[in-house]
CSV table of N, CA and C in Angstrom, one decimal:
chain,number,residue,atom,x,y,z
A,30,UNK,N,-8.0,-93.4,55.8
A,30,UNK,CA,-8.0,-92.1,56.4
A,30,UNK,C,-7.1,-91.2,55.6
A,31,UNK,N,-6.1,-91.7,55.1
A,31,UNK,CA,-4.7,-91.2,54.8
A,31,UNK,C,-5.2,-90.4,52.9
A,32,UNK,N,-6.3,-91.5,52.3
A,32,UNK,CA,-6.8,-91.2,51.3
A,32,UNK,C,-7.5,-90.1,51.4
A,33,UNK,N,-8.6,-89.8,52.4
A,33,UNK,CA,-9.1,-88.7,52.5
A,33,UNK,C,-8.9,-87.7,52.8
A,34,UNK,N,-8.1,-87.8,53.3
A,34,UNK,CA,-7.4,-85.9,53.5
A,34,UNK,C,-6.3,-86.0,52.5
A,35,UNK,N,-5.9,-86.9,51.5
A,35,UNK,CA,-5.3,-86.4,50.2
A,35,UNK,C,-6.5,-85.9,49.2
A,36,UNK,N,-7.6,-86.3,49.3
A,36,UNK,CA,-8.8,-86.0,48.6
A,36,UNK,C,-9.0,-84.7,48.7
A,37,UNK,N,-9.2,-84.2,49.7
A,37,UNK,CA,-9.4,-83.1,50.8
A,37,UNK,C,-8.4,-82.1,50.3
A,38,UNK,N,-7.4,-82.3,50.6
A,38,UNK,CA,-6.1,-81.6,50.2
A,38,UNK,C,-6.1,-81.5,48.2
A,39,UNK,N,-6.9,-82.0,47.7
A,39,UNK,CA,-6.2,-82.0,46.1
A,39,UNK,C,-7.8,-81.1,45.7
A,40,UNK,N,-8.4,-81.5,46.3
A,40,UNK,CA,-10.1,-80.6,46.0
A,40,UNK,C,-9.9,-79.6,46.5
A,41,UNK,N,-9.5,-79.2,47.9
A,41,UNK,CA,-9.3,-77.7,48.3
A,41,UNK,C,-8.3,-77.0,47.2
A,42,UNK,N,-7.0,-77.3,46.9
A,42,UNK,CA,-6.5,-76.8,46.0
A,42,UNK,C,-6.7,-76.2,44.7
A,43,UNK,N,-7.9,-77.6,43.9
A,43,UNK,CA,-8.7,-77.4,42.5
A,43,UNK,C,-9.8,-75.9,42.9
A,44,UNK,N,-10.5,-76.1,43.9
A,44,UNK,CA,-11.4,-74.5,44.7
A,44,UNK,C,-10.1,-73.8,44.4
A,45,UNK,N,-9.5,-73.7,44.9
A,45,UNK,CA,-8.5,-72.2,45.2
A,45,UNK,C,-8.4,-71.7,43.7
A,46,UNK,N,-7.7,-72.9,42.7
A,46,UNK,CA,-7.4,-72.4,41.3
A,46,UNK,C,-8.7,-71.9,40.6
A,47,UNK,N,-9.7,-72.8,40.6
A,47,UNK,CA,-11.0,-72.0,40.2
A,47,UNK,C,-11.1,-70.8,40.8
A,48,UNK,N,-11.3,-70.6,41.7
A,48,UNK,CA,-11.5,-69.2,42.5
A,48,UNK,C,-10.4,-68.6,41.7
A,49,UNK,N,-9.0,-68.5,41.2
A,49,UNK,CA,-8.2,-67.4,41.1
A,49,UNK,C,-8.3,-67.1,39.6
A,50,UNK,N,-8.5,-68.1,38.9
A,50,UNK,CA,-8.9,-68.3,37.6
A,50,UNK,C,-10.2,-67.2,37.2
A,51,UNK,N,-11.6,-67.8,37.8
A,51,UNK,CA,-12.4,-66.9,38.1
A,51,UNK,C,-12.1,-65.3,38.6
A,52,UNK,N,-11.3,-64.7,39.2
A,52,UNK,CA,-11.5,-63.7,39.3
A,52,UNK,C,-10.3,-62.9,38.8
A,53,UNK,N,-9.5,-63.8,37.7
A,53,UNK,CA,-8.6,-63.0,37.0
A,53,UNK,C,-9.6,-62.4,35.7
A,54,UNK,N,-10.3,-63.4,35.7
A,54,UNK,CA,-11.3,-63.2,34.1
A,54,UNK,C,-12.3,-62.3,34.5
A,55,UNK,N,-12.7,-62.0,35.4
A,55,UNK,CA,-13.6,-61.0,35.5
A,55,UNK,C,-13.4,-59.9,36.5
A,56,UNK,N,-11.8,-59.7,36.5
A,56,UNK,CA,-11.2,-57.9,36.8
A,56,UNK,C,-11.5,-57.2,35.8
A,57,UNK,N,-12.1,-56.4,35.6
A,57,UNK,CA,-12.2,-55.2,34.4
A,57,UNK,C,-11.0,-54.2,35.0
A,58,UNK,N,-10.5,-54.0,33.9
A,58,UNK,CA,-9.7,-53.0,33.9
A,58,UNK,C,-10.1,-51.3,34.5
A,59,UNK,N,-9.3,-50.7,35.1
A,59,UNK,CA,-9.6,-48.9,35.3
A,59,UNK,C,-10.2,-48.7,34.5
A,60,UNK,N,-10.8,-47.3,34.9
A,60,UNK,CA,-10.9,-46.2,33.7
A,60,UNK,C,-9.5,-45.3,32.9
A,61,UNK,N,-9.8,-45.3,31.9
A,61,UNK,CA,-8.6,-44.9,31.5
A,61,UNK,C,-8.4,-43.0,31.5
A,62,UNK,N,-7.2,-42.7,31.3
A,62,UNK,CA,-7.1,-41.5,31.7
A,62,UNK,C,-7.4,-41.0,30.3
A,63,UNK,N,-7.7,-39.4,30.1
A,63,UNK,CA,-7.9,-38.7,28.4
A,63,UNK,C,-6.6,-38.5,28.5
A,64,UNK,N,-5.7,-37.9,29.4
A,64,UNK,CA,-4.6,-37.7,29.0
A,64,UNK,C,-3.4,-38.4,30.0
A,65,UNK,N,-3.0,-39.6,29.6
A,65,UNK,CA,-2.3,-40.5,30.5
A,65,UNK,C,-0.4,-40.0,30.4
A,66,UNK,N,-0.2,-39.1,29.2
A,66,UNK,CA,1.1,-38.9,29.4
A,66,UNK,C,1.2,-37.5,30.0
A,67,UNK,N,0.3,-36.4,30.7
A,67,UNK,CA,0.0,-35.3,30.8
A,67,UNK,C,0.6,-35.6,32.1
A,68,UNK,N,1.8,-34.9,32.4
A,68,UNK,CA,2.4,-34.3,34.2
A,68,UNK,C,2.3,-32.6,33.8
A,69,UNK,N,1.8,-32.5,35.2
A,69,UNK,CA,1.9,-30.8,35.7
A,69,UNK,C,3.2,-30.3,36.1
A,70,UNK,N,3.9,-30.9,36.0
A,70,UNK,CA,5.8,-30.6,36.4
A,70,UNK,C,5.6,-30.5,35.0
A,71,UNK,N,5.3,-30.8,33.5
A,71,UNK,CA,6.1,-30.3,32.3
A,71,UNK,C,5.2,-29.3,32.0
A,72,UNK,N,4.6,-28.6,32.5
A,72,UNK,CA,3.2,-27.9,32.0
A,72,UNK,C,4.0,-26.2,32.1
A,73,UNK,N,4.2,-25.5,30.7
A,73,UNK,CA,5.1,-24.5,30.7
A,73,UNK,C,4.3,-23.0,30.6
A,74,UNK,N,3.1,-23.8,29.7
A,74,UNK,CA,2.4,-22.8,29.8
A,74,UNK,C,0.7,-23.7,29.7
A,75,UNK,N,-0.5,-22.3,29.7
A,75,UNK,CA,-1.6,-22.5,29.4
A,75,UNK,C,-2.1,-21.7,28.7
A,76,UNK,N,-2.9,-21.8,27.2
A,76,UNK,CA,-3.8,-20.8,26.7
A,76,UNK,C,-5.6,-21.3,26.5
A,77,UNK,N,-5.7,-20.0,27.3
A,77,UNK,CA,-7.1,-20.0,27.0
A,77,UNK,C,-7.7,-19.2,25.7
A,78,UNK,N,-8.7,-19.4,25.1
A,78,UNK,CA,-9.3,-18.9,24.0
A,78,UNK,C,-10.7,-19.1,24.1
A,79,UNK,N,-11.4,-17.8,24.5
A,79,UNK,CA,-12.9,-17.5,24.9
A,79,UNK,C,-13.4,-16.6,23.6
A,80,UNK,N,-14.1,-17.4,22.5
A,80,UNK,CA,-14.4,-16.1,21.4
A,80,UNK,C,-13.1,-15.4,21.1
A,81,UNK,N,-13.4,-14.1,20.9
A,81,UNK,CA,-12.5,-13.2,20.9
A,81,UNK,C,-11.3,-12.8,21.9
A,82,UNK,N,-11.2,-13.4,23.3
A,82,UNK,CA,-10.4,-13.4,23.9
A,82,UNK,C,-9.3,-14.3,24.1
A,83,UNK,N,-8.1,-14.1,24.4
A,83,UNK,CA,-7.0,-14.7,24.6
A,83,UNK,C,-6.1,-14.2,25.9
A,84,UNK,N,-6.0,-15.4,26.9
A,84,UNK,CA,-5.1,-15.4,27.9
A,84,UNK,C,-4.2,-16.2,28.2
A,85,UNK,N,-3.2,-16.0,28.7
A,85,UNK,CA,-2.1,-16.9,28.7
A,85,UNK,C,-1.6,-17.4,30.1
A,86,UNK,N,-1.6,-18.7,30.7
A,86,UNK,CA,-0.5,-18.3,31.9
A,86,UNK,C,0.4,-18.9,31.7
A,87,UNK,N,2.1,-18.7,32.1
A,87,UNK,CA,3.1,-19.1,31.7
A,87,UNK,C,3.9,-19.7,33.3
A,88,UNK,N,4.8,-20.3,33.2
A,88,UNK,CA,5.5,-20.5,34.2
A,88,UNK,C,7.0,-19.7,34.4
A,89,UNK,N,7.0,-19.6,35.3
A,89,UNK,CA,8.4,-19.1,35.1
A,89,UNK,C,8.9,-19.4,36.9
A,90,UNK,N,10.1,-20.2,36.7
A,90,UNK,CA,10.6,-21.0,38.1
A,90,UNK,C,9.5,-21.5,38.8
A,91,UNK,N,9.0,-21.7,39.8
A,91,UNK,CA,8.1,-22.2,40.4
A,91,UNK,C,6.7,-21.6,40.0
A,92,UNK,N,6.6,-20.2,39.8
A,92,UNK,CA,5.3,-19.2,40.2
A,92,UNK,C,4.8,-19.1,38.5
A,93,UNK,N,3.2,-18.9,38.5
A,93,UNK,CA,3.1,-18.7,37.7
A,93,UNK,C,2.6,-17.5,37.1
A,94,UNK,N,2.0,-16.9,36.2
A,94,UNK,CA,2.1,-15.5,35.6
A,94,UNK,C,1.0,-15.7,34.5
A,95,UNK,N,-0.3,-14.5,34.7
A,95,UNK,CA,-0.9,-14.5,33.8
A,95,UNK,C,-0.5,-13.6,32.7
A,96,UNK,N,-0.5,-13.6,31.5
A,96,UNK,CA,0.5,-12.8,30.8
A,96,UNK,C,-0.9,-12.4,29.9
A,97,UNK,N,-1.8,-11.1,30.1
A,97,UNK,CA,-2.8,-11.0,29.1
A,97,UNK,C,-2.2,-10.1,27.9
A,98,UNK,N,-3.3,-10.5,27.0
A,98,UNK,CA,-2.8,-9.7,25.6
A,98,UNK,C,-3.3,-8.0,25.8
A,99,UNK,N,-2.1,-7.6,24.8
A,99,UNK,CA,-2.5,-6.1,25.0
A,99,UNK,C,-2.5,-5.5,23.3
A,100,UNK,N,-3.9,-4.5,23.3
A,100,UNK,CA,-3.9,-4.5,21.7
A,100,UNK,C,-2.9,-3.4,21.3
A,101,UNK,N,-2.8,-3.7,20.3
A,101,UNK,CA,-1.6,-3.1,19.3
A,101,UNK,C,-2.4,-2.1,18.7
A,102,UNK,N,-1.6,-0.5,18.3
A,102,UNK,CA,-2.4,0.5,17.3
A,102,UNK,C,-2.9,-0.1,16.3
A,103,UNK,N,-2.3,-1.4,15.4
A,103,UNK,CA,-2.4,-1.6,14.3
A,103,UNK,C,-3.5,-2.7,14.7
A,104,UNK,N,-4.2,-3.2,15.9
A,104,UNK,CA,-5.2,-4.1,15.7
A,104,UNK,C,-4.6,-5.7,15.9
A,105,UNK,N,-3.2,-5.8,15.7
A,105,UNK,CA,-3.0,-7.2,16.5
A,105,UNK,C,-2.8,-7.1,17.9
A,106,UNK,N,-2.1,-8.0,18.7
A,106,UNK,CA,-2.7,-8.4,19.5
A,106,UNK,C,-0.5,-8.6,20.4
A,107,UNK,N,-0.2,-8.6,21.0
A,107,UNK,CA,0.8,-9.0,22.3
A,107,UNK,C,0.4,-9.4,23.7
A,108,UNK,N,1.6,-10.0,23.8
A,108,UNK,CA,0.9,-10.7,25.3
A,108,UNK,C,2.2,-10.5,25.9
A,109,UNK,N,1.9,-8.7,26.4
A,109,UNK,CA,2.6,-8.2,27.2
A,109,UNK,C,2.5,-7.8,28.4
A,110,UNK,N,1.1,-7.9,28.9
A,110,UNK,CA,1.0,-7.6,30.9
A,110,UNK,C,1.1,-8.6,31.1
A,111,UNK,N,1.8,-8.4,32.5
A,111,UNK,CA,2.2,-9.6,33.0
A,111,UNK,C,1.9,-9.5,34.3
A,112,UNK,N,0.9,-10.4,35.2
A,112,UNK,CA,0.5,-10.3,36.6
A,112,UNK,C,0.7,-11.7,37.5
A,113,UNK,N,1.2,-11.6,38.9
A,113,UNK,CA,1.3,-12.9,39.1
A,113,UNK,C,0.2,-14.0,39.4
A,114,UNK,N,0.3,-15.0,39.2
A,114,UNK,CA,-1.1,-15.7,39.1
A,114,UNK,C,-1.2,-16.4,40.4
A,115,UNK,N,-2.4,-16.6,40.9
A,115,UNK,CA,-2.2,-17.8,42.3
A,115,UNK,C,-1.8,-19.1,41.8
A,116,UNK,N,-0.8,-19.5,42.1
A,116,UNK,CA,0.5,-20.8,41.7
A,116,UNK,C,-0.7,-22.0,42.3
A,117,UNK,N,-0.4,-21.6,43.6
A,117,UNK,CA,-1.1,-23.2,43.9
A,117,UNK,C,-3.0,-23.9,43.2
A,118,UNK,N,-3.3,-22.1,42.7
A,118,UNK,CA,-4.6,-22.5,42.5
A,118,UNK,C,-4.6,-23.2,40.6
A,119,UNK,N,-3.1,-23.1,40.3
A,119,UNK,CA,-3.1,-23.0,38.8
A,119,UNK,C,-2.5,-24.8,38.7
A,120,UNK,N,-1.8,-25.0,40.0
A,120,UNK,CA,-1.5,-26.2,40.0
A,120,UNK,C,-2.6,-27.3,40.5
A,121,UNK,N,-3.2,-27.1,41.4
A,121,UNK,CA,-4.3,-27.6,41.7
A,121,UNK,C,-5.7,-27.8,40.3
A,122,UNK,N,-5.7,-26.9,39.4
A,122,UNK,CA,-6.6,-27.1,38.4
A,122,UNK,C,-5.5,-28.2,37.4
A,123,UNK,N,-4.2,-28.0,37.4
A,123,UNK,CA,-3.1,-28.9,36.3
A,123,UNK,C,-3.5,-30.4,37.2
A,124,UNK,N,-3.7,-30.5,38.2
A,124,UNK,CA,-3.7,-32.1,39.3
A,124,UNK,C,-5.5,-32.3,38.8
A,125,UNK,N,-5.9,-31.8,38.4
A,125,UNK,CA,-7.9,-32.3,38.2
A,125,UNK,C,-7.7,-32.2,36.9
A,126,UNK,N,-6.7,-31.8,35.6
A,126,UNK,CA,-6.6,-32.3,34.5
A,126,UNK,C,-6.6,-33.6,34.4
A,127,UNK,N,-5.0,-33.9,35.0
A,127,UNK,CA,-4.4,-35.1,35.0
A,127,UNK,C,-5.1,-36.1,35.3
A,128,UNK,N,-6.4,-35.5,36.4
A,128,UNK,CA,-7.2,-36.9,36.9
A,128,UNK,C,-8.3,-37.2,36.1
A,129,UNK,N,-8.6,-36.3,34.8
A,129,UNK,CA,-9.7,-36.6,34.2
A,129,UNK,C,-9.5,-37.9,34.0
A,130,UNK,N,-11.0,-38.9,34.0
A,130,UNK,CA,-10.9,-39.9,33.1
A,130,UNK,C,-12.1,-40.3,32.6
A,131,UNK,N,-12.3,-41.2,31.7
A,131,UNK,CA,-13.1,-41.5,30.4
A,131,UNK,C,-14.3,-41.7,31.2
A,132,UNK,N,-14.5,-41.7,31.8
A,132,UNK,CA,-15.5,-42.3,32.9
A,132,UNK,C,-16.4,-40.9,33.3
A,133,UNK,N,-15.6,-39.4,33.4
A,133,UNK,CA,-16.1,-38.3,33.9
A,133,UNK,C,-17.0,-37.9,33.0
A,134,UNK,N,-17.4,-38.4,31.9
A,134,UNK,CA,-17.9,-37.8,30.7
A,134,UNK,C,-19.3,-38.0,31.6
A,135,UNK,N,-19.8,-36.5,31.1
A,135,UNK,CA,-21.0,-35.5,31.2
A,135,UNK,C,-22.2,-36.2,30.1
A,136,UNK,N,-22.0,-36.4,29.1
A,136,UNK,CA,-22.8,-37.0,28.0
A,136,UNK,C,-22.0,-37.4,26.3
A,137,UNK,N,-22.5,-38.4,25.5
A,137,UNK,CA,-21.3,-37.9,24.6
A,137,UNK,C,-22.8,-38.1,24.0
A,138,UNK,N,-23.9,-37.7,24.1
A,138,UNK,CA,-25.3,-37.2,22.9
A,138,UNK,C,-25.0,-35.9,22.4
A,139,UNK,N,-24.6,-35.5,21.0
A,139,UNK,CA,-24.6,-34.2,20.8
A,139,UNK,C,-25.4,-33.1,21.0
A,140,UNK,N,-26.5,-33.5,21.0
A,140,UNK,CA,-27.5,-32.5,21.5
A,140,UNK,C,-27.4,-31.9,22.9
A,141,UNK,N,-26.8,-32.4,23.7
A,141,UNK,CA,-26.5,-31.9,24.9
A,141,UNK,C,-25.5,-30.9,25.1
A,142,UNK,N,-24.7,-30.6,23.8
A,142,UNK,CA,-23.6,-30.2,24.1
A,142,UNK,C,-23.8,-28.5,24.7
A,143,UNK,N,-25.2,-27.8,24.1
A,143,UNK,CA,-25.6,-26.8,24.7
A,143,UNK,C,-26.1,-26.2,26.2
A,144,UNK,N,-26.4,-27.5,26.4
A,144,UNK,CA,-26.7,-27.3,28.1
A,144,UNK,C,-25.6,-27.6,28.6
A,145,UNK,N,-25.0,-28.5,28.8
A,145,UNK,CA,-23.4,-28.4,29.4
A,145,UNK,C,-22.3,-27.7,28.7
A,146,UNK,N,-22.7,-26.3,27.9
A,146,UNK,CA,-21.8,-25.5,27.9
A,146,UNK,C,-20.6,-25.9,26.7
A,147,UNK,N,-20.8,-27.0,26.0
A,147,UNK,CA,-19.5,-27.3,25.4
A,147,UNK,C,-19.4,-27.3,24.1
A,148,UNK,N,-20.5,-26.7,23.2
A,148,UNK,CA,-20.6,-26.4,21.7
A,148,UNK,C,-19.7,-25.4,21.6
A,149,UNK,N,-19.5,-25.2,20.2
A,149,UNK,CA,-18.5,-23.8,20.5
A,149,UNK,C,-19.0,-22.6,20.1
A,150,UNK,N,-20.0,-22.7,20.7
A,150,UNK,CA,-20.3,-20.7,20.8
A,150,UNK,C,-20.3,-20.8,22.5
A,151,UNK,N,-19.9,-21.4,23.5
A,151,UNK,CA,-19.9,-21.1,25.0
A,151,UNK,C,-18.9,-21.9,25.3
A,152,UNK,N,-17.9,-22.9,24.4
A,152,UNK,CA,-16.6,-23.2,24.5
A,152,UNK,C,-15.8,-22.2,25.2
A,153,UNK,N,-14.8,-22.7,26.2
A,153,UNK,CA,-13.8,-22.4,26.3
A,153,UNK,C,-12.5,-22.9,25.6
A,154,UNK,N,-11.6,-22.8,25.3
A,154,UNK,CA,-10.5,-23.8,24.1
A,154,UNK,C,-9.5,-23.5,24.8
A,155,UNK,N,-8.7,-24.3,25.3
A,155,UNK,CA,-7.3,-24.8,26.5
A,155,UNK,C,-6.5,-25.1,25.2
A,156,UNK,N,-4.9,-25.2,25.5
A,156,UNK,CA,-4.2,-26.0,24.7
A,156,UNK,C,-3.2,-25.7,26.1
């Protein structure tokens, strides 16, 4: 009797390690982030670049500030109005950066890139 539930006891144990063995090897890892060192706490500024346009928003203490360019007599370009931006709505787009990940991708067939907007004649360009 004494043999069988050492049997019992040493075969339940070999299941358990198979079982843990087993499902160490077939966790796949997350999706990974595009931008994994990106925090919205160091985010000082944002520029946009649409064609010919350029906007800027900047931070300054908490709040943040659209700072659009204003043209120059000579044809360049300053980015001197300054208006205040909705903060939480600038922070809230910085939190759905951070969450992008590799996974969200829309298509990576070039030819698509016209319907979803992302060739660069209907690009938007962030830095």
């Amino acid at each position: 009797m004494k043999k069988l539930a050492v049997l019992t006891a040493v075969l339940a144990v070999m299941v358990g390690i198979i079982f843990i063995v087993n499902l160490l090897q077939n966790r796949k890892p997350g999706p990974a982030f595009f931008f994994p060192a990106f925090s919205p706490a160091s985010c000082a500024k944002i520029l946009f670049i649409e064609r010919e346009d350029t906007s800027l928003l900047v931070r300054r203490g908490n709040a943040w500030h659209a700072v659009l360019p204003r043209e120059r007599t000579s044809g360049s370009r300053d980015f001197l109005d300054d208006y205040p931006a909705d903060s939480a709505a600038v922070q809230k787009a910085l939190e759905k950066i951070r969450g992008l990940k590799k996974e969200n991708l829309a298509s990576q067939n070039p030819q698509k890139q016209a319907e979803f907007e992302v060739d660069t004649a209907a690009a938007l360009f962030m830095e």
